[in-house]
Short mmCIF file of C-alpha atoms in Angstrom, two decimals:
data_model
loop_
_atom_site.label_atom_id
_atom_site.label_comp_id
_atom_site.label_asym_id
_atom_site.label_seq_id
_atom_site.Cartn_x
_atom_site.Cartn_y
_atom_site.Cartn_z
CA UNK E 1 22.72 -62.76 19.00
CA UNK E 2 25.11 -59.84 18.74
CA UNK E 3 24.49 -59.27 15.26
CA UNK E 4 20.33 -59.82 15.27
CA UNK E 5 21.19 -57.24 17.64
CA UNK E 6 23.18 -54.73 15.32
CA UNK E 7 21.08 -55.30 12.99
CA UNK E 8 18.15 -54.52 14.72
CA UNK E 9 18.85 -51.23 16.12
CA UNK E 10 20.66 -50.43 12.75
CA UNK E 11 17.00 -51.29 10.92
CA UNK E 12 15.49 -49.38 13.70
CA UNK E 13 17.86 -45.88 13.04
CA UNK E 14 17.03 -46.45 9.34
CA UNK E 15 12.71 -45.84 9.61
CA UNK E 16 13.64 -43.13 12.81
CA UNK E 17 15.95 -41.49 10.17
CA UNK E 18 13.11 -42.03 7.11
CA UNK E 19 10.73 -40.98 9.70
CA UNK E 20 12.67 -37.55 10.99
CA UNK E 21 13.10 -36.29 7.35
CA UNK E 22 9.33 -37.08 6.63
CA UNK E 23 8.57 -35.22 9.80
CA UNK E 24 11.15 -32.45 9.11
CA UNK E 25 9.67 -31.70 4.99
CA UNK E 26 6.43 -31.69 6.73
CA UNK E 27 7.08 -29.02 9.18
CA UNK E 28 8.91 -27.17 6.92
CA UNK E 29 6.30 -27.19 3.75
CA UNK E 30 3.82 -25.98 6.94
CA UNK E 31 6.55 -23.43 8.32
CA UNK E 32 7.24 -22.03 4.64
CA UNK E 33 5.44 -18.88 4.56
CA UNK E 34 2.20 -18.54 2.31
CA UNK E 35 2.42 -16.74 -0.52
CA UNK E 36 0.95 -13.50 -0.52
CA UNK E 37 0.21 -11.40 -3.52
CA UNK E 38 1.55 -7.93 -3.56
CA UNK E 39 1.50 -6.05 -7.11
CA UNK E 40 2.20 -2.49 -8.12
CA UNK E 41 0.56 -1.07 -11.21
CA UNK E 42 1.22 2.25 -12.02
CA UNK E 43 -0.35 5.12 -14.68
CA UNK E 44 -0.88 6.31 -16.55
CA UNK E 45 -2.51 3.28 -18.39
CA UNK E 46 -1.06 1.95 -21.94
CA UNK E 47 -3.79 3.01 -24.19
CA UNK E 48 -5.54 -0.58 -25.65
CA UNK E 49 -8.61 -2.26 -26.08
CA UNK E 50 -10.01 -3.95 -22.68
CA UNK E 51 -13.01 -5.49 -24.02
CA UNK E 52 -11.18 -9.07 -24.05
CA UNK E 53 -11.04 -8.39 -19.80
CA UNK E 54 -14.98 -8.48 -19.70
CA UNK E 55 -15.83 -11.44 -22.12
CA UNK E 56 -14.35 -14.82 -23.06
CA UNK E 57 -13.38 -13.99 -26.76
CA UNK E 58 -9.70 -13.35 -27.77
CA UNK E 59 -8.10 -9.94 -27.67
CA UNK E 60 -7.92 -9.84 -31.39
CA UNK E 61 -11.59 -10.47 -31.57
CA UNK E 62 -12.60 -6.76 -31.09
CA UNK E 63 -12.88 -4.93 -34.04
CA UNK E 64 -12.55 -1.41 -32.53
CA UNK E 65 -9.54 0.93 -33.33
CA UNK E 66 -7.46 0.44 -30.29
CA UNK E 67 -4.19 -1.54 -29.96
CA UNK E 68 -5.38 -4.94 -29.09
CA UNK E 69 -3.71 -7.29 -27.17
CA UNK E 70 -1.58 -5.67 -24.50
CA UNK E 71 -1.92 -5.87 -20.84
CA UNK E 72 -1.69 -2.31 -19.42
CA UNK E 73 -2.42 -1.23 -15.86
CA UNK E 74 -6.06 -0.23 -16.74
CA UNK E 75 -6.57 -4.27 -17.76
CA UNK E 76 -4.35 -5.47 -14.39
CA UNK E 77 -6.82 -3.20 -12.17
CA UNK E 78 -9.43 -4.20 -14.20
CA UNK E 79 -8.87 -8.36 -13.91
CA UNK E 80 -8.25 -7.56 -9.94
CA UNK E 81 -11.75 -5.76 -9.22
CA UNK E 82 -13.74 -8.23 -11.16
CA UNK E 83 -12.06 -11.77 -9.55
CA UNK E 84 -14.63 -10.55 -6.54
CA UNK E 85 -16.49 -13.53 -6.26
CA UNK E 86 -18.73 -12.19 -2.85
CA UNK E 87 -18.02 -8.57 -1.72
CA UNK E 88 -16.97 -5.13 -3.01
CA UNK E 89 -16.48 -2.34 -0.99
CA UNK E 90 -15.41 0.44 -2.88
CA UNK E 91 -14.21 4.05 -1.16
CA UNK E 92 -13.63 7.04 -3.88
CA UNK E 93 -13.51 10.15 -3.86
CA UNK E 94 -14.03 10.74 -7.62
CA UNK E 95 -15.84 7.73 -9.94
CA UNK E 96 -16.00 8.23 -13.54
CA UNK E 97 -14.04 6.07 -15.36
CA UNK E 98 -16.59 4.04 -17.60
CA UNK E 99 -14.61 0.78 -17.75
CA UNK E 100 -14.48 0.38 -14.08
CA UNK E 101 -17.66 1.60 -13.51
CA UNK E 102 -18.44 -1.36 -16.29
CA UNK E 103 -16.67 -3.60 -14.36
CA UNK E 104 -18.63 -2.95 -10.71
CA UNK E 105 -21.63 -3.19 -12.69
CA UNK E 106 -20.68 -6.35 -14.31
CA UNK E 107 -20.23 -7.42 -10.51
CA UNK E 108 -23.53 -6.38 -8.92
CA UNK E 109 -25.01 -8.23 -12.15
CA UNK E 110 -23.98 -11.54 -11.33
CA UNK E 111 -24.77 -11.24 -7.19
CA UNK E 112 -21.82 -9.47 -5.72
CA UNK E 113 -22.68 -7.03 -2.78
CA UNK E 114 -21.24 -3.95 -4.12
CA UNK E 115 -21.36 -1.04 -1.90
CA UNK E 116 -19.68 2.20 -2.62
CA UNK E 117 -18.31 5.16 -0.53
CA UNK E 118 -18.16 8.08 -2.04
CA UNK E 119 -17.31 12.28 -1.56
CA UNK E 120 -20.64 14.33 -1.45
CA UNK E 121 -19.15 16.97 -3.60
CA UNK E 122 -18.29 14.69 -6.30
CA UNK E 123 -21.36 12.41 -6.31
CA UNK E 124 -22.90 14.32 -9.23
CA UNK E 125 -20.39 16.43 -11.61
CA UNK E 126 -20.99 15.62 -14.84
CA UNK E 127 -19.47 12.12 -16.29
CA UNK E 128 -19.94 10.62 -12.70
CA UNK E 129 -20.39 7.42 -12.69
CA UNK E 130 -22.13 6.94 -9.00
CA UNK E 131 -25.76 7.78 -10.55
CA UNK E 132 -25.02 4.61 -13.63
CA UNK E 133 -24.41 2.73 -10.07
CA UNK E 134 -26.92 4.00 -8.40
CA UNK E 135 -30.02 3.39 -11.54
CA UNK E 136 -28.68 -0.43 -11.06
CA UNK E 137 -29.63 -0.54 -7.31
CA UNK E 138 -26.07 -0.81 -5.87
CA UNK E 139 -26.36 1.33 -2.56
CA UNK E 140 -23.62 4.10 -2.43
CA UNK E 141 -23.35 6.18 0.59
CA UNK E 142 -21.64 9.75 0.83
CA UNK E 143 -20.20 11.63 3.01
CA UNK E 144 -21.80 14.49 4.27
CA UNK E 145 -19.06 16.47 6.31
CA UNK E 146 -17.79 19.74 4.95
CA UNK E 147 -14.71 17.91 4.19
CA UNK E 148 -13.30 15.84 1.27
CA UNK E 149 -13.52 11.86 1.69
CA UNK E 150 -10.62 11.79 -0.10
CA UNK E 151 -9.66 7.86 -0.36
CA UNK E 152 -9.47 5.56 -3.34
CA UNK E 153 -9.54 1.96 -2.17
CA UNK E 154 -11.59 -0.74 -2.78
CA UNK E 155 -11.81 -4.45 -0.64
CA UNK E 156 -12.40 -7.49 -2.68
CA UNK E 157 -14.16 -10.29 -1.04
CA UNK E 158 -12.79 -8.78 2.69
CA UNK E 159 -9.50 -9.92 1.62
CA UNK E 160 -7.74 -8.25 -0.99
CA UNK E 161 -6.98 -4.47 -0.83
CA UNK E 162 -6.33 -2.20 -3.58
CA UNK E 163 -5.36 1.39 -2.91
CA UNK E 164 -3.21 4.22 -4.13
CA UNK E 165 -3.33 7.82 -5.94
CA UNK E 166 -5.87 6.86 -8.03
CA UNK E 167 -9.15 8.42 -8.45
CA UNK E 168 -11.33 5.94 -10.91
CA UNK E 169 -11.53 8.79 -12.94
CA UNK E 170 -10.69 9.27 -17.22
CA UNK E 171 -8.07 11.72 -16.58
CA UNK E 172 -6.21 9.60 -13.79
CA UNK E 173 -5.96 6.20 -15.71
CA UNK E 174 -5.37 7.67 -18.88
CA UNK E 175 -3.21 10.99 -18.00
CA UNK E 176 -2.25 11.15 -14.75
CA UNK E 177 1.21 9.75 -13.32
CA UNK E 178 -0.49 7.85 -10.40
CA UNK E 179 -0.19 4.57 -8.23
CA UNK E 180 -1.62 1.31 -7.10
CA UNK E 181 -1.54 -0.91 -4.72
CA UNK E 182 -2.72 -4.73 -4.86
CA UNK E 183 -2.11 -6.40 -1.56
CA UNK E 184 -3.41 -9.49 0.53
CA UNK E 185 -1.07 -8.82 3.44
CA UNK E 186 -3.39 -8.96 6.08
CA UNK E 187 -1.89 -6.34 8.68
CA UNK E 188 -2.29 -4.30 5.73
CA UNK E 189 -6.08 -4.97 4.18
CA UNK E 190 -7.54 -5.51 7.93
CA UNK E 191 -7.32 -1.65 8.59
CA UNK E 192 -9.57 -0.54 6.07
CA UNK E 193 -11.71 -2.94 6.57
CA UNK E 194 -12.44 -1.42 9.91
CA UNK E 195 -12.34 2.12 8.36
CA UNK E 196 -14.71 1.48 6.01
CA UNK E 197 -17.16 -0.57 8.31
CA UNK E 198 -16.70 2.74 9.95
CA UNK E 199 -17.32 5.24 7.34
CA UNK E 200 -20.47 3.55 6.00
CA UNK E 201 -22.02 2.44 9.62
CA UNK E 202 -21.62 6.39 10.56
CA UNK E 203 -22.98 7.38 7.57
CA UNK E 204 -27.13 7.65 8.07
CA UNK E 205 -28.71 4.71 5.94
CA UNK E 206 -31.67 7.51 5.46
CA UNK E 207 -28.59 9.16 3.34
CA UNK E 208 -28.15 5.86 1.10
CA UNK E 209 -28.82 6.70 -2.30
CA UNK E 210 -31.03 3.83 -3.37
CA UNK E 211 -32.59 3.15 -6.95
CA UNK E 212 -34.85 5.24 -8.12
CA UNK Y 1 30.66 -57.51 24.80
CA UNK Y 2 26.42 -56.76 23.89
CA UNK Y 3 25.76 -54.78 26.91
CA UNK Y 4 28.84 -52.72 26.04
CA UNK Y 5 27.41 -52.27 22.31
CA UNK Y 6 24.43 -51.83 23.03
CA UNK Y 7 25.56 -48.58 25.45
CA UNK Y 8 27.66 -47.13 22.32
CA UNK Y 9 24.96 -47.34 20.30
CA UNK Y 10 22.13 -45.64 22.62
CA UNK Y 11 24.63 -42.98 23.29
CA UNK Y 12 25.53 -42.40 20.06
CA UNK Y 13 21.23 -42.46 19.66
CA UNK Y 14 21.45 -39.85 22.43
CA UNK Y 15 23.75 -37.86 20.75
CA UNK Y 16 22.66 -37.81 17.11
CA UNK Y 17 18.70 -36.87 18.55
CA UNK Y 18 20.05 -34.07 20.71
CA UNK Y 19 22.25 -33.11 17.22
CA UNK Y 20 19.20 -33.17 15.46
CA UNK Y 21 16.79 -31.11 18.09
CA UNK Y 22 19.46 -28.56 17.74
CA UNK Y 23 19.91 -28.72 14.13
CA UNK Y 24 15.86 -28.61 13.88
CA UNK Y 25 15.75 -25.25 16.23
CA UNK Y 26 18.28 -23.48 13.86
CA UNK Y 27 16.67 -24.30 10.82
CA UNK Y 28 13.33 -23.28 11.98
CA UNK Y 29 14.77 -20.24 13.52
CA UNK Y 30 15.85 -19.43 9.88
CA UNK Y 31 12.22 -20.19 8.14
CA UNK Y 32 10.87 -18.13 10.02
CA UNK Y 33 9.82 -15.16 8.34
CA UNK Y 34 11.43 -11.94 9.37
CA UNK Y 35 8.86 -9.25 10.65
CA UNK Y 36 8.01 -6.82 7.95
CA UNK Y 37 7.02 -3.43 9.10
CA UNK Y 38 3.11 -2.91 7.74
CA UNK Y 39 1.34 0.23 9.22
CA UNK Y 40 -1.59 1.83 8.36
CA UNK Y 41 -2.93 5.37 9.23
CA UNK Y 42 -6.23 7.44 8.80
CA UNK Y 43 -6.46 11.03 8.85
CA UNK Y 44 -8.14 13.78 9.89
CA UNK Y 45 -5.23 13.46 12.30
CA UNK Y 46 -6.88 14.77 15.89
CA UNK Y 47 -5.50 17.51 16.46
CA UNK Y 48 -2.43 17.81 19.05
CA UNK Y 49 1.14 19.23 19.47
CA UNK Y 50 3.84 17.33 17.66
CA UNK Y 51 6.56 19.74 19.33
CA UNK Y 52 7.84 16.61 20.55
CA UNK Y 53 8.31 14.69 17.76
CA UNK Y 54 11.19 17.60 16.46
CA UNK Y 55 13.02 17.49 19.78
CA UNK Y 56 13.61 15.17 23.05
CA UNK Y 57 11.76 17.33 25.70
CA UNK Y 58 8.89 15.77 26.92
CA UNK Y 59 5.72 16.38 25.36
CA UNK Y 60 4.32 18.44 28.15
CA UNK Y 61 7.07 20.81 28.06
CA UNK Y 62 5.65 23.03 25.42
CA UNK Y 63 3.26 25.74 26.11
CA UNK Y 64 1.16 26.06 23.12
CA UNK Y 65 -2.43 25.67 23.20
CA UNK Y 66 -2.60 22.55 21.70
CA UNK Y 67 -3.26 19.31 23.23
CA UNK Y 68 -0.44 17.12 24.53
CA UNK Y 69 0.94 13.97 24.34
CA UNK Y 70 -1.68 12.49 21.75
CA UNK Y 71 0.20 9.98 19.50
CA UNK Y 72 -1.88 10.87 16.23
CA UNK Y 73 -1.56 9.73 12.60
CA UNK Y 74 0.42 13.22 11.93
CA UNK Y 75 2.84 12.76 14.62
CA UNK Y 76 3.42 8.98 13.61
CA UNK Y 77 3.92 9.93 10.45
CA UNK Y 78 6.37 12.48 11.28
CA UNK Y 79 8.23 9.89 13.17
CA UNK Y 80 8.31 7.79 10.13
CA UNK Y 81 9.56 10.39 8.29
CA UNK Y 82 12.57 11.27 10.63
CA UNK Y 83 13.50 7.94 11.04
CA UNK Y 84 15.40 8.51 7.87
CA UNK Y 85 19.30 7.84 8.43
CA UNK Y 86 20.83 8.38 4.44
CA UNK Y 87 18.23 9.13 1.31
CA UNK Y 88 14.67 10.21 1.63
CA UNK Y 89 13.00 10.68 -1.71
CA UNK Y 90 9.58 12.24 -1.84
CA UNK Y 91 7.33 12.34 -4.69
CA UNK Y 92 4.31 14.46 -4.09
CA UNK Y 93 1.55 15.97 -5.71
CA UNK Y 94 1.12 19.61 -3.34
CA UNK Y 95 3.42 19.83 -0.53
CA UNK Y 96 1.94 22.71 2.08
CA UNK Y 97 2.43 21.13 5.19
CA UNK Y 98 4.15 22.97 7.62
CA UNK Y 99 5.41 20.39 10.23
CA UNK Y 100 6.15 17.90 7.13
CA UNK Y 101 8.56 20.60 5.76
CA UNK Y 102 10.23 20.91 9.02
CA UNK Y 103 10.91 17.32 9.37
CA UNK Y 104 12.03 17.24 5.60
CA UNK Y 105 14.43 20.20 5.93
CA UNK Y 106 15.64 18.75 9.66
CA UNK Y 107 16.60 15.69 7.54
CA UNK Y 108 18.46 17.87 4.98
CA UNK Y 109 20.35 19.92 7.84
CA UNK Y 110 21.54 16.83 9.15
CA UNK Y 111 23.45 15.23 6.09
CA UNK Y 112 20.31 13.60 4.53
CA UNK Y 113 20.43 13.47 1.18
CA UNK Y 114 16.67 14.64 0.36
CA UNK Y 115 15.21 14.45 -3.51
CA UNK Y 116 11.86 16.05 -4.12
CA UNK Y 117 9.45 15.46 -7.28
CA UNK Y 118 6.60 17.80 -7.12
CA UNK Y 119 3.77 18.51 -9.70
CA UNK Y 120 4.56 21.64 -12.00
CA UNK Y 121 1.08 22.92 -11.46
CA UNK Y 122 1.51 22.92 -7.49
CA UNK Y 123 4.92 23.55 -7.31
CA UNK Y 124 4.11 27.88 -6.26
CA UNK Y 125 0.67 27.97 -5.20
CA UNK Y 126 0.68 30.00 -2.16
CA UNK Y 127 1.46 27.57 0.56
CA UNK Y 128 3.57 25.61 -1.32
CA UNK Y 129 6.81 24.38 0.51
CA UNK Y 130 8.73 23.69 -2.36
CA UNK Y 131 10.27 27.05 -2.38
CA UNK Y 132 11.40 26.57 1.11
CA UNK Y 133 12.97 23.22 0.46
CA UNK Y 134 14.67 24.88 -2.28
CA UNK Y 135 16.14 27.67 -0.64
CA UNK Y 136 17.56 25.35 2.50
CA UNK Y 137 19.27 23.83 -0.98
CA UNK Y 138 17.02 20.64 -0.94
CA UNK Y 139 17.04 19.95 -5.04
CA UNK Y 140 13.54 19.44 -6.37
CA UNK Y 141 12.49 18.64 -9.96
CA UNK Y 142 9.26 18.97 -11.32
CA UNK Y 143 7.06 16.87 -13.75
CA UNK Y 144 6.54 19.01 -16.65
CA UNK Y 145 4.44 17.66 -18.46
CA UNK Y 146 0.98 18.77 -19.34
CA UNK Y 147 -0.90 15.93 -16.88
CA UNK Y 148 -0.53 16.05 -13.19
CA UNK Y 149 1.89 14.57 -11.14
CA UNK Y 150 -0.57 12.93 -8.81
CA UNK Y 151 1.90 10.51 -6.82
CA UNK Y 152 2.33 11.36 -2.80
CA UNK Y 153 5.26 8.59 -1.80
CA UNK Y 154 8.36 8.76 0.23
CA UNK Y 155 10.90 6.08 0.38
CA UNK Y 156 12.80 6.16 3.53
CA UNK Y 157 16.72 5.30 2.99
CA UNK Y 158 15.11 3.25 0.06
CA UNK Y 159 13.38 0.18 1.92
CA UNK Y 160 10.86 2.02 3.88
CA UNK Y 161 7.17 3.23 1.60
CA UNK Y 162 5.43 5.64 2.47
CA UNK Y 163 2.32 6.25 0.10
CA UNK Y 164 -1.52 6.86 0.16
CA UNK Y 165 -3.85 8.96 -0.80
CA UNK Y 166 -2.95 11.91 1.22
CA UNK Y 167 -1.36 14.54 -0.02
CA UNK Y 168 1.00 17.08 2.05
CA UNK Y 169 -1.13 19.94 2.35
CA UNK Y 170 -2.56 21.12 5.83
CA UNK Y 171 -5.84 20.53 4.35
CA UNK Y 172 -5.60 16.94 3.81
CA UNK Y 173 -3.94 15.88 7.31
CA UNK Y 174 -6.15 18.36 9.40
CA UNK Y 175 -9.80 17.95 7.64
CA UNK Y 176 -9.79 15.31 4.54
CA UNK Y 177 -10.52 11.66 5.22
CA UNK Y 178 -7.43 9.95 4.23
CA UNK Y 179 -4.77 6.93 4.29
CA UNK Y 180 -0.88 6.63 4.24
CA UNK Y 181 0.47 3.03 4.55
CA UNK Y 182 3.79 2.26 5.35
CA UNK Y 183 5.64 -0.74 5.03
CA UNK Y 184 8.57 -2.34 4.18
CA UNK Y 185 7.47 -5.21 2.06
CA UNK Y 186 9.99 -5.65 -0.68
CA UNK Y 187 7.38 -6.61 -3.40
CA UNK Y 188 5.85 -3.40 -2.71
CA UNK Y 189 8.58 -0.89 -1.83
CA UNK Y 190 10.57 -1.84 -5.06
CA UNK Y 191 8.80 -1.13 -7.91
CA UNK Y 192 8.30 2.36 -6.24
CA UNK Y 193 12.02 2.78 -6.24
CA UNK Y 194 12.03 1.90 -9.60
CA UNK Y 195 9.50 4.46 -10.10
CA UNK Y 196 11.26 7.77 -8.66
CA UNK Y 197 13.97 6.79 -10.16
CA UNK Y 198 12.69 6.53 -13.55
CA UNK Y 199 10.54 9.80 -12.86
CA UNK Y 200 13.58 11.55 -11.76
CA UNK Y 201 15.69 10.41 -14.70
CA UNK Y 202 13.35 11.27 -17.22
CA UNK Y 203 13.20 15.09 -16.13
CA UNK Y 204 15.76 17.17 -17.31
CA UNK Y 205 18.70 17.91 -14.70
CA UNK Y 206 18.29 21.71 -16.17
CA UNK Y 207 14.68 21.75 -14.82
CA UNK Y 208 15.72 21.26 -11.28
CA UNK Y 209 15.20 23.80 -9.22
CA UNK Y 210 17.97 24.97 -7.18
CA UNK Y 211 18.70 27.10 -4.84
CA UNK Y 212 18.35 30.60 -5.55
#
């Protein structure tokens, strides 16, 4: 009887011990923190071809002169503003930079709900790309204080911020010795979120530059 | 003889699951993830006294005109800035501020060891508070080359970022819309220490501008 016993509660430890480091990989696989994407790219950019970043053919498959092949941090910020999938909200102070304006159109072509931000005074200099946005009925609002709007950040799909030095101009990705900012960290994206649900809700809609 | 065994063994039951509560509690203690600093600020900055900030008396102890005790986006900033204990290194396109100088130069008189990259074509416009840096002996190099120097970062005793897209003019933290984030995330604070110091590498010690 004594050793049915031992046995027993011996059998017994051995599933409370199977069980308890079953339970134990489970909390800790939910206790392990998520992993959340923070990337750096800074400029300026590697001068290549980025026409592989907007179709499905192979880097090699361009025939202009650029270098082909290499991934610069024009093609990184390039790869991050068109995985939107729902929502861009873009806040610049200065928007002429053909490939990225290429890349918000490619966005607003296949249903995203672009809407951009931009300074008043730099809404129409010449190369700007806002009126190319604009002709393609994506809604950008200005700001119409005496002052400059002076960021450069842009919220993909309300979750992924991307900010920095930057103005999405020729001169700054090609010239400029400037910074970027990719982050998901949410104590980080969920303030401009608010400031630019701020910015464009105080802006007057009757100021919304809508296709002509 | 059973009753006895069967005691040792609940005990020794007792034992091991209080073992293993305690032995859970540390190990989740560990996983859990330690608090990174993420801040984010907007400017204009209302407009207040920051007196305060530069020395303990109360906020209502100084007589200027301006409003009092406000905690604004200048004056937080400021703090961040004079947290600093060893190393700041700043890396800014035009540097006019005057209460950002004083906190820079209060970290220099007290044993800080300060490093300031500046743009070539900002370094003397009137305003500029390079030359003041430079004359308390706070060594500042310059990006000479032909494109701009567009960065505005500080890294606080090298684990704290400070970047946005505001630069350190009065302009900026008084009138433009802007953002400075701050945090402490590795992913993000290291490749901007890799950054400066490649930046201040790659100019020419003979280029740094010393005190006259």
């Amino acid at each position: 009887m004594s050793g049915m016993w031992t046995v027993k509660v011996l059998s017994l430890g051995v599933v409370a011990l199977f069980l308890g480091v079953e339970l134990l990989g489970r909390l800790l696989r939910r206790l392990r923190p998520p992993v959340t994407l923070n990337e750096v790219l800074f400029f300026p950019s590697e001068v290549a071809c980025v026409e592989h970043v907007f179709t499905s053919l192979s880097p090699r498959s361009c025939l202009c002169p650029l270098p082909h092949g290499a991934e610069t941090s024009l093609s990184r910020l390039l790869h991050r503003i068109l995985s939107t999938s729902s929502s861009l909200d873009l806040c610049v102070f200065a928007f002429s930079n053909v490939n990225l304006s290429r890349a918000v159109l490619a966005l607003h072509a296949r249903g995203v709900t672009v809407r951009v931000l931009t300074d008043k005074h730099y809404v129409a200099i010449p190369g700007s790309q806002i009126g190319v946005l604009r002709k393609a009925g994506i809604c950008a609002r200005y700001d119409a204080s005496s002052v400059h709007m002076h960021h450069k950040f842009a919220l993909v799909d309300g979750r992924l911020l991307v900010t920095g030095s930057l103005n999405w101009t020729q001169t700054a990705v090609q010239s400029n010795m400037e910074n970027v900012l990719v982050t998901e960290e949410p104590d980080l994206v969920r303030p401009f979120i608010e400031e630019f649900h701020r910015l464009w809700e105080s802006n007057d809609p009757a100021r919304c530059l809508r296709p002509k």
